[in-house]
Amino acid sequence: MLALKKTSTATQPVVIEEGCASLGVRGLLWNIASDSAESCRADISNKIESLKRLGVRRAHIVLQPDSNARSVLGDVAREVGFVAPDGEKVFIRALRQEPESVVTSLPGYTVRDGNLEHLLKIGMELQNQPELAFEGWEFPMVADGIEQEHCFFKVVEFDGQPVGVSIGGAYGSWGTISHTWVHPDHRWKHDSVQQPRLGQLLSEESLRALYKAGARRVYLMTTDSNEPAERFWSKQDFIESSAGFLEIDL
């Protein structure tokens, strides 16, 4: 069983400085100074250090299409170590209104906000799922995020045991779904019309949580080889993004 010490978040702010935030278990850099390569480089470095102090270990920069500053920002970001996600695709969904809840009567199932006990039970299972890229450093961040309104940790239980999970968070108008997973024994199959679509339930409840937290654009990443994930998220109205994403491991 995973041993995890719960730390207090009372003195640990979500936003370290303007333009630097934690989205669930990921970091996001925005509002980067771009009047010159030097100021851009200094601003990126400061924001990276701020995210490190928060405990974030992976951060993203969004290169908006048709932005005059995109070239300078991209060049400087790559210079300090950011790279284009290798073998990954970025999907984005706009949230123009709060998604309706699709949670109905599910015999034996319950969709709820997760707690530390859920994380301890399901955490090691998540690490063993290669399509999730869930890493050990995320455990304390998810644990801390349980008490923070900008994060979400949604769990599906079956007879009291967690069989599905979705993790992510929001800051400002941006949100991310970092991980969504349903145990193979509880996934919907074409020949089993009675089995509820737990992935869809988790997706909609996660999007509702993000909308309530202020997010109006939600992004996520899939690997090129993960065709089931691409089909699933496309059905949830996510589209492959034309925006450029760069990431760095801190």
Short mmCIF file of C-alpha atoms in Angstrom, two decimals:
data_model
loop_
_atom_site.label_atom_id
_atom_site.label_comp_id
_atom_site.label_asym_id
_atom_site.label_seq_id
_atom_site.Cartn_x
_atom_site.Cartn_y
_atom_site.Cartn_z
CA MET A 1 0.00 0.00 0.00
CA LEU A 2 1.30 3.42 -0.90
CA ALA A 3 2.34 5.53 2.06
CA LEU A 4 1.50 9.17 1.52
CA LYS A 5 1.78 12.02 3.97
CA LYS A 6 -0.96 14.61 3.60
CA THR A 7 0.41 18.12 3.73
CA SER A 8 -1.52 21.26 4.51
CA THR A 9 -2.24 23.63 1.63
CA ALA A 10 -3.22 26.58 3.82
CA THR A 11 0.05 28.40 3.20
CA GLN A 12 0.68 27.02 -0.26
CA PRO A 13 -0.89 29.38 -2.83
CA VAL A 14 -2.11 28.05 -6.14
CA VAL A 15 -0.69 30.96 -8.12
CA ILE A 16 2.90 31.85 -7.33
CA GLU A 17 3.00 34.88 -9.63
CA GLU A 18 1.01 36.37 -12.46
CA GLY A 19 1.13 34.14 -15.50
CA CYS A 20 2.36 31.07 -13.64
CA ALA A 21 -0.13 28.53 -12.33
CA SER A 22 -0.75 24.91 -11.50
CA LEU A 23 -3.46 23.14 -13.49
CA GLY A 24 -4.14 20.11 -11.37
CA VAL A 25 -0.79 18.34 -11.56
CA ARG A 26 0.60 20.27 -14.51
CA GLY A 27 2.06 23.74 -14.79
CA LEU A 28 1.15 26.46 -17.26
CA LEU A 29 3.19 29.52 -18.21
CA TRP A 30 1.35 32.44 -19.77
CA ASN A 31 1.48 36.23 -20.01
CA ILE A 32 5.20 35.88 -20.71
CA ALA A 33 7.12 39.10 -21.36
CA SER A 34 7.96 39.13 -25.05
CA ASP A 35 9.22 42.63 -25.85
CA SER A 36 12.69 41.12 -26.30
CA ALA A 37 14.39 37.75 -26.19
CA GLU A 38 16.17 38.75 -22.98
CA SER A 39 13.00 39.70 -21.10
CA CYS A 40 11.23 36.61 -22.40
CA ARG A 41 14.07 34.36 -21.22
CA ALA A 42 14.16 35.97 -17.77
CA ASP A 43 10.39 35.75 -17.35
CA ILE A 44 10.29 32.08 -18.35
CA SER A 45 13.10 31.27 -15.91
CA ASN A 46 11.34 33.05 -13.04
CA LYS A 47 8.07 31.26 -13.71
CA ILE A 48 9.81 27.89 -13.90
CA GLU A 49 11.37 28.47 -10.49
CA SER A 50 7.96 29.43 -9.10
CA LEU A 51 6.40 26.23 -10.40
CA LYS A 52 9.22 24.18 -8.92
CA ARG A 53 8.52 25.69 -5.51
CA LEU A 54 4.89 24.65 -5.90
CA GLY A 55 5.99 21.06 -6.59
CA VAL A 56 5.11 20.98 -10.29
CA ARG A 57 7.39 18.73 -12.30
CA ARG A 58 6.06 19.26 -15.82
CA ALA A 59 5.02 22.55 -17.42
CA HIS A 60 3.53 23.71 -20.70
CA ILE A 61 3.67 26.84 -22.83
CA VAL A 62 0.91 27.53 -25.34
CA LEU A 63 1.97 29.14 -28.62
CA GLN A 64 -1.19 30.76 -29.91
CA PRO A 65 -1.75 30.69 -33.69
CA ASP A 66 -1.11 33.94 -35.57
CA SER A 67 0.54 35.55 -32.55
CA ASN A 68 3.19 38.15 -33.38
CA ALA A 69 5.17 37.04 -30.33
CA ARG A 70 4.94 33.34 -31.15
CA SER A 71 8.27 33.10 -32.97
CA VAL A 72 10.29 34.82 -30.22
CA LEU A 73 8.53 32.90 -27.46
CA GLY A 74 8.98 29.57 -29.22
CA ASP A 75 12.66 30.18 -29.93
CA VAL A 76 13.45 31.24 -26.37
CA ALA A 77 11.38 28.44 -24.81
CA ARG A 78 13.26 25.86 -26.84
CA GLU A 79 16.53 27.49 -25.89
CA VAL A 80 15.82 27.00 -22.17
CA GLY A 81 14.75 23.39 -22.64
CA PHE A 82 11.11 23.27 -23.76
CA VAL A 83 10.37 20.74 -26.50
CA ALA A 84 7.37 19.82 -28.61
CA PRO A 85 5.58 16.86 -26.98
CA ASP A 86 7.12 13.81 -28.64
CA GLY A 87 4.51 11.52 -30.10
CA GLU A 88 1.66 13.41 -28.47
CA LYS A 89 -1.39 15.18 -29.82
CA VAL A 90 -3.09 18.11 -28.15
CA PHE A 91 -6.89 18.30 -28.03
CA ILE A 92 -8.93 21.31 -26.95
CA ARG A 93 -12.59 21.86 -26.14
CA ALA A 94 -14.29 25.22 -25.66
CA LEU A 95 -16.69 25.49 -22.72
CA ARG A 96 -19.27 28.12 -23.69
CA GLN A 97 -21.75 26.92 -21.10
CA GLU A 98 -21.80 24.53 -18.18
CA PRO A 99 -22.14 20.94 -19.43
CA GLU A 100 -25.28 19.21 -18.24
CA SER A 101 -24.87 16.46 -15.70
CA VAL A 102 -25.29 13.04 -17.28
CA VAL A 103 -25.07 11.18 -13.99
CA THR A 104 -28.26 9.15 -13.62
CA SER A 105 -29.22 6.06 -11.68
CA LEU A 106 -26.31 3.64 -11.93
CA PRO A 107 -27.00 0.40 -10.06
CA GLY A 108 -23.92 -0.35 -7.97
CA TYR A 109 -22.02 2.74 -9.18
CA THR A 110 -21.42 6.11 -7.57
CA VAL A 111 -19.68 9.14 -9.14
CA ARG A 112 -18.21 11.43 -6.49
CA ASP A 113 -15.34 13.69 -5.55
CA GLY A 114 -12.38 11.56 -4.56
CA ASN A 115 -10.58 11.67 -1.24
CA LEU A 116 -7.19 10.62 0.10
CA GLU A 117 -8.40 7.08 0.71
CA HIS A 118 -9.35 6.78 -2.97
CA LEU A 119 -5.93 8.05 -4.00
CA LEU A 120 -4.19 5.50 -1.81
CA LYS A 121 -6.30 2.67 -3.23
CA ILE A 122 -6.07 3.58 -6.89
CA GLY A 123 -2.74 5.39 -7.10
CA MET A 124 -0.48 2.43 -7.80
CA GLU A 125 -2.94 1.15 -10.41
CA LEU A 126 -2.64 4.47 -12.24
CA GLN A 127 1.15 4.21 -12.32
CA ASN A 128 0.84 0.82 -14.02
CA GLN A 129 -1.22 2.22 -16.92
CA PRO A 130 1.26 3.31 -19.64
CA GLU A 131 -1.37 5.31 -21.52
CA LEU A 132 -1.78 7.63 -18.52
CA ALA A 133 1.86 8.64 -17.97
CA PHE A 134 0.97 8.99 -14.28
CA GLU A 135 4.15 9.47 -12.27
CA GLY A 136 5.09 9.23 -8.61
CA TRP A 137 5.62 12.97 -8.15
CA GLU A 138 1.93 13.54 -8.90
CA PHE A 139 0.70 11.80 -5.72
CA PRO A 140 1.36 14.67 -3.28
CA MET A 141 0.04 17.23 -5.76
CA VAL A 142 -3.22 15.33 -6.23
CA ALA A 143 -3.45 14.91 -2.45
CA ASP A 144 -2.99 18.64 -1.92
CA GLY A 145 -5.43 19.42 -4.73
CA ILE A 146 -8.24 17.52 -3.01
CA GLU A 147 -8.75 20.56 -0.78
CA GLN A 148 -8.39 23.18 -3.53
CA GLU A 149 -11.35 24.42 -5.52
CA HIS A 150 -9.39 24.83 -8.76
CA CYS A 151 -8.48 21.11 -8.85
CA PHE A 152 -10.72 18.12 -9.33
CA PHE A 153 -10.35 14.44 -8.49
CA LYS A 154 -13.43 12.57 -9.69
CA VAL A 155 -13.92 8.91 -8.81
CA VAL A 156 -16.37 6.20 -9.87
CA GLU A 157 -17.00 3.58 -7.22
CA PHE A 158 -18.56 0.16 -7.71
CA ASP A 159 -19.82 -1.44 -4.53
CA GLY A 160 -17.63 0.99 -2.61
CA GLN A 161 -14.40 0.33 -4.56
CA PRO A 162 -12.86 2.88 -6.98
CA VAL A 163 -12.96 1.64 -10.59
CA GLY A 164 -12.52 4.92 -12.48
CA VAL A 165 -10.84 8.28 -12.00
CA SER A 166 -10.35 11.66 -13.66
CA ILE A 167 -7.79 14.24 -12.50
CA GLY A 168 -7.10 17.82 -13.55
CA GLY A 169 -7.55 21.47 -12.70
CA ALA A 170 -8.11 25.04 -13.86
CA TYR A 171 -6.56 28.47 -13.59
CA GLY A 172 -8.19 31.50 -15.11
CA SER A 173 -9.78 30.57 -18.44
CA TRP A 174 -7.59 27.50 -18.95
CA GLY A 175 -8.21 23.99 -17.69
CA THR A 176 -6.71 20.57 -18.24
CA ILE A 177 -7.77 16.97 -17.86
CA SER A 178 -4.53 15.26 -16.93
CA HIS A 179 -5.68 11.65 -16.52
CA THR A 180 -8.90 9.72 -17.12
CA TRP A 181 -9.06 5.97 -16.61
CA VAL A 182 -11.71 3.26 -16.15
CA HIS A 183 -10.90 -0.28 -15.04
CA PRO A 184 -11.15 -2.69 -18.03
CA ASP A 185 -13.80 -4.78 -16.26
CA HIS A 186 -16.09 -1.75 -16.08
CA ARG A 187 -15.61 -0.21 -19.52
CA TRP A 188 -18.52 0.07 -21.91
CA LYS A 189 -18.56 -2.48 -24.72
CA HIS A 190 -20.65 -2.51 -27.89
CA ASP A 191 -22.17 -5.88 -27.00
CA SER A 192 -23.05 -4.80 -23.44
CA VAL A 193 -25.73 -2.14 -23.69
CA GLN A 194 -26.44 -2.41 -19.96
CA GLN A 195 -22.94 -1.28 -18.98
CA PRO A 196 -22.94 2.49 -18.25
CA ARG A 197 -20.49 4.70 -20.13
CA LEU A 198 -18.30 5.52 -17.15
CA GLY A 199 -15.69 7.34 -19.22
CA GLN A 200 -18.33 9.73 -20.51
CA LEU A 201 -19.67 10.25 -17.00
CA LEU A 202 -16.19 11.12 -15.72
CA SER A 203 -15.56 13.43 -18.67
CA GLU A 204 -18.78 15.38 -18.19
CA GLU A 205 -18.37 15.68 -14.42
CA SER A 206 -14.77 16.83 -14.89
CA LEU A 207 -15.82 19.44 -17.45
CA ARG A 208 -18.55 20.66 -15.09
CA ALA A 209 -15.96 21.05 -12.34
CA LEU A 210 -13.64 22.95 -14.68
CA TYR A 211 -16.43 25.26 -15.85
CA LYS A 212 -17.39 26.07 -12.25
CA ALA A 213 -13.70 26.84 -11.57
CA GLY A 214 -13.73 29.40 -14.40
CA ALA A 215 -12.18 27.41 -17.26
CA ARG A 216 -13.53 28.17 -20.72
CA ARG A 217 -10.89 26.25 -22.70
CA VAL A 218 -9.84 22.74 -21.71
CA TYR A 219 -6.89 20.85 -23.13
CA LEU A 220 -5.50 17.35 -22.85
CA MET A 221 -2.89 15.24 -24.57
CA THR A 222 -2.94 11.77 -26.08
CA THR A 223 -0.20 9.70 -27.67
CA ASP A 224 -0.15 9.16 -31.43
CA SER A 225 -0.63 5.43 -30.95
CA ASN A 226 -3.58 5.72 -28.58
CA GLU A 227 -6.38 5.60 -31.13
CA PRO A 228 -9.08 4.58 -28.60
CA ALA A 229 -8.32 7.73 -26.59
CA GLU A 230 -8.52 9.89 -29.71
CA ARG A 231 -11.89 8.41 -30.63
CA PHE A 232 -13.16 8.79 -27.09
CA TRP A 233 -12.19 12.45 -26.68
CA SER A 234 -13.44 13.32 -30.15
CA LYS A 235 -16.85 12.02 -29.06
CA GLN A 236 -16.60 14.37 -26.07
CA ASP A 237 -16.33 17.31 -28.54
CA PHE A 238 -12.56 17.76 -28.22
CA ILE A 239 -10.75 18.69 -31.43
CA GLU A 240 -7.08 18.45 -32.30
CA SER A 241 -5.50 21.83 -31.65
CA SER A 242 -3.69 24.07 -34.12
CA ALA A 243 -2.05 25.90 -31.21
CA GLY A 244 1.54 24.97 -30.54
CA PHE A 245 2.33 23.33 -27.21
CA LEU A 246 5.78 23.03 -25.72
CA GLU A 247 6.61 21.21 -22.50
CA ILE A 248 9.48 20.80 -20.09
CA ASP A 249 10.25 18.44 -17.23
CA LEU A 250 11.32 20.53 -14.25
#
